[in-house]
Coordinates of C-alpha atoms and ligand atoms in Angstrom, one line a residue:
X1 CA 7.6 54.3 8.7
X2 CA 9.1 50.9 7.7
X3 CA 12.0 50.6 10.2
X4 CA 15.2 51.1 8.6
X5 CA 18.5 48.7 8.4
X6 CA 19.4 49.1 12.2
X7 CA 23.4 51.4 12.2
X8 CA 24.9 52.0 14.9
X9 CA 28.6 53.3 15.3
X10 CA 31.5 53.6 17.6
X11 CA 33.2 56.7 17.5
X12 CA 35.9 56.9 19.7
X13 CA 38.4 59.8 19.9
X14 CA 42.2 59.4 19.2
X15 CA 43.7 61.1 22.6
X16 CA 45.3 58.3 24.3
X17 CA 45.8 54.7 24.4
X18 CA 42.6 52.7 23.0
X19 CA 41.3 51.9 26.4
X20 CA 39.0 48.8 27.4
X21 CA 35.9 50.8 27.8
X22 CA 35.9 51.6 24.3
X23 CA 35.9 48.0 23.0
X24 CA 33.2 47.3 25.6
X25 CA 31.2 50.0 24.1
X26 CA 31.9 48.7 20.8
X27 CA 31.4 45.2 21.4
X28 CA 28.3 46.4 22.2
X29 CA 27.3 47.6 19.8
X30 CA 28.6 45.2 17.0
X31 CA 26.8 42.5 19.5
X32 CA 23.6 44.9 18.6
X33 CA 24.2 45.1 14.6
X34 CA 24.4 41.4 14.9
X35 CA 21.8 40.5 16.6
X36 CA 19.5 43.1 14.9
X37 CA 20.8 41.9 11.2
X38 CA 22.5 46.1 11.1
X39 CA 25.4 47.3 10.5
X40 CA 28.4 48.7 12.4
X41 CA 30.5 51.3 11.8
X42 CA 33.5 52.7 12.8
X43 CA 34.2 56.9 12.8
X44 CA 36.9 58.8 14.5
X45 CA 36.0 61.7 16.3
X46 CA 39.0 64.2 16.1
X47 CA 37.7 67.6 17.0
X48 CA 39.7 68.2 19.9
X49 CA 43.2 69.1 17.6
X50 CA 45.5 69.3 20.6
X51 CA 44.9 66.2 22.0
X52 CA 44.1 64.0 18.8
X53 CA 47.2 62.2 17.5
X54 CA 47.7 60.2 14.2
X55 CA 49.6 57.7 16.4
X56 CA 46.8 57.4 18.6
X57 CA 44.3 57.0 15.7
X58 CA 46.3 54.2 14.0
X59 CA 46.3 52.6 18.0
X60 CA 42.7 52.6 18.3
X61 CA 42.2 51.0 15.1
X62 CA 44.8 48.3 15.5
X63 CA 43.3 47.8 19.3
X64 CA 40.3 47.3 17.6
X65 CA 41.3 45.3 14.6
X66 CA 42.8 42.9 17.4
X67 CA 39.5 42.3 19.6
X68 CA 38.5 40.3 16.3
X69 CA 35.6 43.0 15.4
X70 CA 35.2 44.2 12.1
X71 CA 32.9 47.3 10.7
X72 CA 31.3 47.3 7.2
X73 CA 32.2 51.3 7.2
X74 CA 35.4 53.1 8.6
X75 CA 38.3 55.2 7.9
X76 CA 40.2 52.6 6.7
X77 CA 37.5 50.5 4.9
X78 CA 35.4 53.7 3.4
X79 CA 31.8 53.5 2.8
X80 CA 29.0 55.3 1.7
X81 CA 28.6 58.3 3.8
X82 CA 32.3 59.0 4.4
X83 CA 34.9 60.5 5.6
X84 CA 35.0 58.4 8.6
X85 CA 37.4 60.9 10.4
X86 CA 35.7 64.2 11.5
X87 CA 38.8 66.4 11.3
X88 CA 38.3 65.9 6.9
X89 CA 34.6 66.5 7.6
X90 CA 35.4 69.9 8.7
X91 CA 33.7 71.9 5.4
X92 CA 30.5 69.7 6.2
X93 CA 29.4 71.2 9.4
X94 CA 29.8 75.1 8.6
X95 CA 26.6 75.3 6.7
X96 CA 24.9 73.4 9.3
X97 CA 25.8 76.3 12.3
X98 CA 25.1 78.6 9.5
X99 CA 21.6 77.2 9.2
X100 CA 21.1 77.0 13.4
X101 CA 22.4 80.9 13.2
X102 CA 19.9 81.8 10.3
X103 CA 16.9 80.2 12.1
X104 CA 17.9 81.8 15.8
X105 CA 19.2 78.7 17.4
X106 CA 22.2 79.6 17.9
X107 CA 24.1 82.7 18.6
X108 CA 27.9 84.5 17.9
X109 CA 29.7 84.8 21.2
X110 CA 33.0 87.0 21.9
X111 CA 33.5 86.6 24.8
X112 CA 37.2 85.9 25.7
X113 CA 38.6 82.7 27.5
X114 CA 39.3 85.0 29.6
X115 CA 36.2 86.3 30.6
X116 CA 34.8 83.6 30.5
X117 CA 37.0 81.9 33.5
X118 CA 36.5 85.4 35.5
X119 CA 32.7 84.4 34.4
X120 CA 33.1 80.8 36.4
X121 CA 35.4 81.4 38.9
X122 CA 32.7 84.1 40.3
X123 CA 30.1 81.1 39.5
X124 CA 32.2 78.9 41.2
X125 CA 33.0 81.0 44.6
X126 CA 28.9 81.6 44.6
X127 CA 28.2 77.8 44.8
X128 CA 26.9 77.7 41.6
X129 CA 27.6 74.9 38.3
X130 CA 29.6 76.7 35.4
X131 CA 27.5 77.9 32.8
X132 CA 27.9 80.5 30.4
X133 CA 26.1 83.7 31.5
X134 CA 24.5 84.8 28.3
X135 CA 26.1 87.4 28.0
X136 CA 26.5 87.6 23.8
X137 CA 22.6 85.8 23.6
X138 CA 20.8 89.0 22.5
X139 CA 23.4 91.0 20.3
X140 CA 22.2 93.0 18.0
X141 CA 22.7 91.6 14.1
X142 CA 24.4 94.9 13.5
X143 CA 26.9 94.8 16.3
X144 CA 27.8 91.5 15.3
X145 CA 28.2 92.0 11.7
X146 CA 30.9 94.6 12.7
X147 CA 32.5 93.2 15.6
X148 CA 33.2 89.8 12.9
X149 CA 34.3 93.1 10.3
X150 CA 37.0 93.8 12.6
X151 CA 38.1 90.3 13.0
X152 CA 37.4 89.9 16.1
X153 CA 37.6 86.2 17.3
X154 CA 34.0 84.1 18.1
X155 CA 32.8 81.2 18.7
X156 CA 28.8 79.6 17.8
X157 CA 26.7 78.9 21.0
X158 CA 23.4 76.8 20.4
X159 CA 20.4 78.2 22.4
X160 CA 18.8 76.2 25.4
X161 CA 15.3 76.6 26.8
X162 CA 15.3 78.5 29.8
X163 CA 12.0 76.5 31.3
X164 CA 11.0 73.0 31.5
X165 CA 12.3 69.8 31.6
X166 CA 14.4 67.3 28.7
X167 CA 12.6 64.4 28.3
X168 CA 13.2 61.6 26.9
X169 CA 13.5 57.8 26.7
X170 CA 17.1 55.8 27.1
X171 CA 17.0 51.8 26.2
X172 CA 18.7 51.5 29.6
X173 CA 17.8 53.9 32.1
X174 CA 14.1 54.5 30.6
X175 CA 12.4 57.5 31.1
X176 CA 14.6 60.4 31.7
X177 CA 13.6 64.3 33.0
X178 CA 16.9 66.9 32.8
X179 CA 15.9 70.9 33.4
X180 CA 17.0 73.0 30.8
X181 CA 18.1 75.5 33.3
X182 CA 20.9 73.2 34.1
X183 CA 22.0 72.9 30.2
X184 CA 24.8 74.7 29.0
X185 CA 24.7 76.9 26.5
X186 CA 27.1 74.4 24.4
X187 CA 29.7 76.1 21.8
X188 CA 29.2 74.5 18.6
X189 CA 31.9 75.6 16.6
X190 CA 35.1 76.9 18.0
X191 CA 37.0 80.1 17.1
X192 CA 38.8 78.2 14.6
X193 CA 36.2 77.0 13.1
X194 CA 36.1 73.5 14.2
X195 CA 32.8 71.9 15.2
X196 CA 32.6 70.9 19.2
X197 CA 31.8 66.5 19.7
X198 CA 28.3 67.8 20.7
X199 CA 27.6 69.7 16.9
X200 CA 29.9 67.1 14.9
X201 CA 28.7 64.3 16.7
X202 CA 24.7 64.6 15.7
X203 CA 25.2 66.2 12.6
X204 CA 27.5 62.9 11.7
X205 CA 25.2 60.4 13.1
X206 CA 22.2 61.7 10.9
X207 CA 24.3 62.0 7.9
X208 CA 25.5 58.3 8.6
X209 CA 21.8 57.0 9.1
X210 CA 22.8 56.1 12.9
X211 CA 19.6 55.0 14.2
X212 CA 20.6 53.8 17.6
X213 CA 22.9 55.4 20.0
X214 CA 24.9 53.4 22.4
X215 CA 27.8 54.7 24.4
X216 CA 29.1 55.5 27.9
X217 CA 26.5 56.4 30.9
X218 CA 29.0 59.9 31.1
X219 CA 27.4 61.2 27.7
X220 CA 23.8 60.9 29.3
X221 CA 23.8 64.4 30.7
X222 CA 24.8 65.8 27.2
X223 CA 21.4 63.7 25.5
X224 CA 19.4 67.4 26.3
X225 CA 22.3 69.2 23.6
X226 CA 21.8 66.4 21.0
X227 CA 18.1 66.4 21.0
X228 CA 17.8 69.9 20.5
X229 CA 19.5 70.1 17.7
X230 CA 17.9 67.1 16.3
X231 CA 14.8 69.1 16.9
X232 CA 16.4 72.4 15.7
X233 CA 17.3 70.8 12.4
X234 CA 14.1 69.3 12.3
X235 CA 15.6 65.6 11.9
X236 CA 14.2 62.4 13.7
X237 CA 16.5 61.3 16.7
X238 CA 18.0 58.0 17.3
X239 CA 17.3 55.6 20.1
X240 CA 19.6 56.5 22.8
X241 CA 21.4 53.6 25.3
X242 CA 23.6 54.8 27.9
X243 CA 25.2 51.9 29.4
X244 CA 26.8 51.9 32.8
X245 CA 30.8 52.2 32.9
X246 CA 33.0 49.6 34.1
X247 CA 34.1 49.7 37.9
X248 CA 37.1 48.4 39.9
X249 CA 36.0 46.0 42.2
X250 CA 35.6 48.7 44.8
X251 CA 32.7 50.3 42.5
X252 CA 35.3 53.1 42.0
X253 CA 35.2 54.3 38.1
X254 CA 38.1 52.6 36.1
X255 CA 40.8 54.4 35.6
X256 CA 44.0 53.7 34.7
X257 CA 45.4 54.8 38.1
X258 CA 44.1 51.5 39.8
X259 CA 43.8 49.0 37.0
X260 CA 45.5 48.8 33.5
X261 CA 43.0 50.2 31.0
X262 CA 44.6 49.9 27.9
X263 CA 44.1 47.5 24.9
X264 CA 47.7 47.2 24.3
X265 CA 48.5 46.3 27.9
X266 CA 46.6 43.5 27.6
X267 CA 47.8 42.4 24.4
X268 CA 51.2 42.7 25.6
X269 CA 50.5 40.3 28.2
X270 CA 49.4 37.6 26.6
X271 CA 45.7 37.8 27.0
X272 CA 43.8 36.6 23.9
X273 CA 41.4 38.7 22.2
X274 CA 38.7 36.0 22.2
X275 CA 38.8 35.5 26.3
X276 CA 38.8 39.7 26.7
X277 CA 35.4 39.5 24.3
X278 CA 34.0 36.8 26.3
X279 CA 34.7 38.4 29.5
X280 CA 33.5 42.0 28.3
X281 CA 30.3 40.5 26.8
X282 CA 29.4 38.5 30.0
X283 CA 28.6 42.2 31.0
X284 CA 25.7 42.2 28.4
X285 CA 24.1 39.3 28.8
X286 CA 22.5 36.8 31.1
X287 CA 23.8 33.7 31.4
X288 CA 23.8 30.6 34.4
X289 CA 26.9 29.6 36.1
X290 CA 29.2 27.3 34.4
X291 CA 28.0 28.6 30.7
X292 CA 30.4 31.8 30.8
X293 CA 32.9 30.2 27.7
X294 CA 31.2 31.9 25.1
X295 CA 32.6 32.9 21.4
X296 CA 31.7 35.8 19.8
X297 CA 29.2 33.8 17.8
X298 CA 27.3 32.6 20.9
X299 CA 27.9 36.0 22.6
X300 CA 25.4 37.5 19.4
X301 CA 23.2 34.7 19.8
X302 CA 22.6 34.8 24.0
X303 CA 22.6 39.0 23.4
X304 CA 19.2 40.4 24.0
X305 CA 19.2 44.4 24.2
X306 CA 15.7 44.0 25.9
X307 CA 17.0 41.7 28.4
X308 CA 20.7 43.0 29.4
X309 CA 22.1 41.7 32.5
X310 CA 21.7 43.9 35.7
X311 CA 24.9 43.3 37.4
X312 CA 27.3 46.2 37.1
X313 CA 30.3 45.6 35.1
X314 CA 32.7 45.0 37.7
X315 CA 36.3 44.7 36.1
X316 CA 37.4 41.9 37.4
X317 CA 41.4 41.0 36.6
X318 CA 40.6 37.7 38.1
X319 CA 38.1 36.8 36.2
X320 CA 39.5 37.6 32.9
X321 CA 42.6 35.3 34.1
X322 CA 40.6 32.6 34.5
X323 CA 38.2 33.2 31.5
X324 CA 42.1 33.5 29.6
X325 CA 43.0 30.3 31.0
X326 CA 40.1 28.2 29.6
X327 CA 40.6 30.1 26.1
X328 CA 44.4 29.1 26.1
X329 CA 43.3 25.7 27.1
X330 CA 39.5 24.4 26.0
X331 CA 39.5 26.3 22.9
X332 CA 42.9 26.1 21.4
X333 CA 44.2 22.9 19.3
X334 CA 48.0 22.2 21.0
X335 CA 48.9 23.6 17.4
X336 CA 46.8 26.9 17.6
X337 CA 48.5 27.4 20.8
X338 CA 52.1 27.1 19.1
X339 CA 51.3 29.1 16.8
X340 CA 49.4 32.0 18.7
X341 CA 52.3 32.1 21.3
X342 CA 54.6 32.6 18.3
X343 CA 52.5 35.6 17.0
X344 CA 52.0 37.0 20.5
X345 CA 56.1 37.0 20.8
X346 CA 56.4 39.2 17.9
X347 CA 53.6 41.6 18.1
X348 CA 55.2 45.2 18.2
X349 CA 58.9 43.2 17.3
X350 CA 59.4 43.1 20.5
X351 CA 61.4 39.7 20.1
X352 CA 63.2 40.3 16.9
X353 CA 64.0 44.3 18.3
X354 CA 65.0 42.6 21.7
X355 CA 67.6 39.8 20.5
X356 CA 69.0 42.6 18.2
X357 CA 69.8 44.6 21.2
X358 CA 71.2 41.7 22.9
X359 CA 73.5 40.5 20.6
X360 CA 76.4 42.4 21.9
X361 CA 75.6 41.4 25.7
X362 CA 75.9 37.6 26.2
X363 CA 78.0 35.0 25.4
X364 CA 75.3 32.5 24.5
X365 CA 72.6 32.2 23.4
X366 CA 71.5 30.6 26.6
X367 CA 71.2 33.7 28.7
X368 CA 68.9 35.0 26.5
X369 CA 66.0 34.5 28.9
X370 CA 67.4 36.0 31.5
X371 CA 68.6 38.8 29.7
X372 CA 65.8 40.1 27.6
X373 CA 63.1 37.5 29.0
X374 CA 61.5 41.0 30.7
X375 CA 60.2 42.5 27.4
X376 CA 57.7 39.6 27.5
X377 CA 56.9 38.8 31.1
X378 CA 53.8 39.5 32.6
X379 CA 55.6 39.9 36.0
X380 CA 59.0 40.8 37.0
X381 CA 59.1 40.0 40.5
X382 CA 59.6 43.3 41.9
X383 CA 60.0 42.9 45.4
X384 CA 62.7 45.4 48.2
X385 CA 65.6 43.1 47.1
X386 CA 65.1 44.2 43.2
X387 CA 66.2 48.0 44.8
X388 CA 68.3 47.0 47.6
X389 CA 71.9 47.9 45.5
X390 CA 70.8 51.0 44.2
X391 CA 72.8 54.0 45.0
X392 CA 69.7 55.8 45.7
X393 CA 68.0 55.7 49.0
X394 CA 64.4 54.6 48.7
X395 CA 62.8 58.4 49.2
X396 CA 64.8 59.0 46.9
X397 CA 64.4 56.1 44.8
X398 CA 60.5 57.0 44.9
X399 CA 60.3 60.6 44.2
X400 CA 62.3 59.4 41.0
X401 CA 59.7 56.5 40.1
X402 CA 57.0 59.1 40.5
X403 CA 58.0 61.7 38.9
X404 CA 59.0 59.8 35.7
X405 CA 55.3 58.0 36.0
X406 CA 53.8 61.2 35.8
X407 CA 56.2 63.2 33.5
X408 CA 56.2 60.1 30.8
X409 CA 52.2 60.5 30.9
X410 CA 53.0 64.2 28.6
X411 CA 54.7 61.9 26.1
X412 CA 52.4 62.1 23.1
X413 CA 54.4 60.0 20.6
X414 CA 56.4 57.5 22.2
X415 CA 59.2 56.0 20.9
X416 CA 63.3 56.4 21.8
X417 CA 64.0 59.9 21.0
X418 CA 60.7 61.2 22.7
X419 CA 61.5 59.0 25.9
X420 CA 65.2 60.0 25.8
X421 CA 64.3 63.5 26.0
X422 CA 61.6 63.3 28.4
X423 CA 64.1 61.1 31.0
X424 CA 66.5 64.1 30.3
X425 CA 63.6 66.9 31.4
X426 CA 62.8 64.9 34.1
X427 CA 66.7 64.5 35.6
X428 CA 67.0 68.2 35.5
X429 CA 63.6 68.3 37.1
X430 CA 64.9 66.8 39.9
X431 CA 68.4 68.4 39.9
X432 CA 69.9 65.0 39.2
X433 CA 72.0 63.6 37.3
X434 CA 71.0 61.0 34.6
X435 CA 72.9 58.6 35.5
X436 CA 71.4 58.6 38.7
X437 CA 67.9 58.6 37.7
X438 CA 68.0 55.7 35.4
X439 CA 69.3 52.9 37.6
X440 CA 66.0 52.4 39.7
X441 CA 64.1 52.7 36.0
X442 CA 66.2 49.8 35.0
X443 CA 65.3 47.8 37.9
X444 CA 61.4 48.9 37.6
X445 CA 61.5 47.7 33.8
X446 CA 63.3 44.7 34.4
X447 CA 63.3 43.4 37.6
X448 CA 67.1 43.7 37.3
X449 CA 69.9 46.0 37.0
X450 CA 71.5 44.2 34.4
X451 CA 69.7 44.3 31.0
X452 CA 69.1 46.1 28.2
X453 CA 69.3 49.7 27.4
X454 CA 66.6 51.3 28.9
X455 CA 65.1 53.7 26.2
X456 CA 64.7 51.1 23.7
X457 CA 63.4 48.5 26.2
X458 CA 60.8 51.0 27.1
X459 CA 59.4 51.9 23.6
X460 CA 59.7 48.2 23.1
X461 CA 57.5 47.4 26.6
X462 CA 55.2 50.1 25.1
X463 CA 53.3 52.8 27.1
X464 CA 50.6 51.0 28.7
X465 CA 53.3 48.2 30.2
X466 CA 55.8 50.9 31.3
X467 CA 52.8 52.7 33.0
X468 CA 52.3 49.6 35.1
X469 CA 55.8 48.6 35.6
X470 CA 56.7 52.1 37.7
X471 CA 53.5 51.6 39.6
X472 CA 54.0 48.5 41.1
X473 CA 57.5 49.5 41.5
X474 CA 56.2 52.4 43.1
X475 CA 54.2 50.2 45.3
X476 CA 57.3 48.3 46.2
X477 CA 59.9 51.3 47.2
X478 CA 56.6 53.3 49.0
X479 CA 56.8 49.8 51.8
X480 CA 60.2 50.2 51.7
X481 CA 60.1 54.1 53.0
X482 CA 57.2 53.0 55.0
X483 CA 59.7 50.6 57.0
X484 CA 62.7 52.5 57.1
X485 CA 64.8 50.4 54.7
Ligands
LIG1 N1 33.9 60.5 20.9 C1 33.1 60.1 22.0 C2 34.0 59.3 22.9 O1 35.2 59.2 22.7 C3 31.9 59.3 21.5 C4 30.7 59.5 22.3 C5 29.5 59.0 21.6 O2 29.5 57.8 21.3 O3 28.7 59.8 21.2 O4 33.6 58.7 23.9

């Protein structure tokens, strides 16, 4: 077979903040595409309806519409083998299960959610993985016809070979050997009819002509599902590359509990798209010391999927700083600079929102700075001074900063009302007033006690800066019980 047009895709899924593993994964791949003369494309994987948001969605694409990378087909940009969003693909996959059902792939399962976690917690308390049981595998066609009659609720599993071994070949790992008896047998379509990742996911990336696979070292262990059914539907399977996830610099996975993951923290801070590509591409490629200022351009050109660096990809904050540094100052034109500082200000309106709210608090124009000069600092300064005139003491000061870190993680769309009510829950939470929790909130947003008002600062800062605002303060107050201030 001539080898077809190389296409390979990113397909994140809208459930939280656009996070920086998913524009390493996609600079990745658009690296790949250009290197290999394919093309990129861009598809939203929405299956899981509870925790997909449209406010998500439109993040992810303007996280990724920022990093500078661009896809020839998307939800937004349309293309040939559309929709790009897998929630108005629904229709599409129903005749597929139907077909898996018809050829004895797959199989009708009733069991309840209920059962089923009786089903793992037994599992669980003998030592052994979860797995469904098979209990529904060998109903009789009959049985099922009626027990669908009466309504009853079911979901689709796929079948899985109960001897043997997966094997395949991964561009990074190379040969690769999974038992079967440790495969799940995977629910394809849910009770309401929606298609799980695993079933949407390969049926989308044949119908899209994906012919190489590149994503996350956590999806390995699900290759076994995906190659079945490629084999089950009798379709020819893409090259698979699992690359390795990024790591703190204690080799820990990244998570946004030690380092800021987010796009839009980044952004907010004044990082420049270019220097977070170069850094995130350094991760792909192998390069000698002192060549590591690289455009996306040169990035493509030094990108070699048969030669891919072998150092982990260590997240390094210090690095990016100083990749950042040499961006802002060996690559800009004094003019450029003006003029990207200018835009950065008034991403989100965070400058035009933030005079607005501080027109009624000064007297000139001159304490500006100091009065809303927080909503674009990198840095406040928090140190035990910023909490010393609080009312609270610092345990309590703390239980307040942690609860509200956690409880503001439930927020699914935020913006004033949504924090408003949320500070509100969290007040009576702790059987406080208010006006008692919001003082140390002031001083974690702002570094002061004196600023603006606190809901609208903190939809202005934005999730991802809020997030790491509380922590550090946090941080701070947790020294401060520690020494008995
Ligand atoms: N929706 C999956 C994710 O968010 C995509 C995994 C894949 O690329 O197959 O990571």
């Amino acid at each position: 077979m001539i080898n077809p047009t190389p296409r390979v895709r990113i397909a994140p899924s809208p459930t939280g903040e656009p996070h920086v593993g998913t524009v390493y994964i996609a600079l990745f791949n658009y690296l790949f595409a250009k290197k290999m003369g394919g093309e990129f494309i861009l598809r939203i994987e929405d299956t899981d309806a509870t925790r997909s948001t449209p406010e998500f969605e439109q993040k992810v694409l303007d996280a990724l519409r920022w990093t500078g990378l661009t896809w020839a087909e998307g939800p937004d940009v349309g293309g040939p083998y559309g929709p790009y969003r897998q929630s108005d693909r629904k229709a599409m996959y129903q005749p597929y299960a139907q077909e898996l059902l018809d050829k004895g792939h797959a199989f009708r399962c009733f069991c309840t959610p209920e059962r089923l976690e009786q089903m793992r917690e037994a599992q669980r308390a003998s030592g052994k993985p979860p797995k469904y049981d098979g209990l529904c595998l060998n109903l009789k066609a009959e049985e099922v016809t009626a027990r669908l009659g009466a309504g009853e609720a079911s979901v689709i599993r796929m079948k899985i070979p109960t001897e043997g071994n997966c094997e395949f070949h991964d561009g990074v790992y190379g040969d690769v050997s999974i038992p079967w008896d440790s495969v799940d047998m995977q629910v394809l379509i849910k009770a309401d009819g929606m298609p799980t990742y695993h079933m949407a996911n390969v049926i989308d990336d044949h119908l899209m002509k994906i012919t190489h696979v590149a994503r996350g070292e956590e999806w390995l262990a699900s290759v076994p599902k995906h190659i079945l059914l490629y084999r089950y539907f009798e379709w020819e399977q893409p090259v698979f590359m699992h690359l390795s996830l990024m790591r703190n610099a204690d080799k820990s996975k990244l998570s946004k509990r030690k380092n800021p993951t987010s796009i839009s923290y980044y952004s907010a801070l004044g990082y420049l798209p270019e220097a977070l590509m170069n850094f995130l591409g350094l991760f792909f490629i192998q390069i000698a010391e002192g060549e590591e200022l690289l455009s996306m351009e040169e990035l493509a050109e030094k990108f070699d999927p048969d030669n891919l660096s072998k150092a982990g990809a260590i997240f390094d904050i210090q690095k990016l700083d100083w990749l950042n540094g040499r961006w802002l100052r060996e690559k800009l034109s004094p003019e450029e600079f003006v003029a990207r500082t200018l835009e950065w200000a008034s991403e989100n309106s965070r400058l035009t929102e933030g005079l607005k709210l501080s027109q009624s608090r000064i007297s000139k124009l001159g304490e500006l700075p100091q009065l809303a000069g927080f909503l674009l600092s990198s840095d406040v300064g928090l140190a035990p001074a910023s909490f010393a005139g609080l009312k609270t003491s610092p345990a309590e000061t703390l239980e307040i900063l942690n609860t509200v870190q956690a409880d503001l993680e439930k927020i699914l769309e935020w913006n004033v009302e949504t924090i408003d009510a949320e500070l509100r829950a969290v007040s009576d939470k702790l059987g406080k007033k208010l006006r008692v929790v919001t003082p140390p909130l002031f001083v974690a947003m702002s570094g002061s006690s004196r600023s603006l008002p606190l809901f609208d600062s903190m939809a202005l800062l934005g999730r991802s800066v809020v997030r790491q605002r509380l922590k550090v303060a946090a941080t701070v107050v947790a020294q401060m019980v520690g020494e008995g201030k």
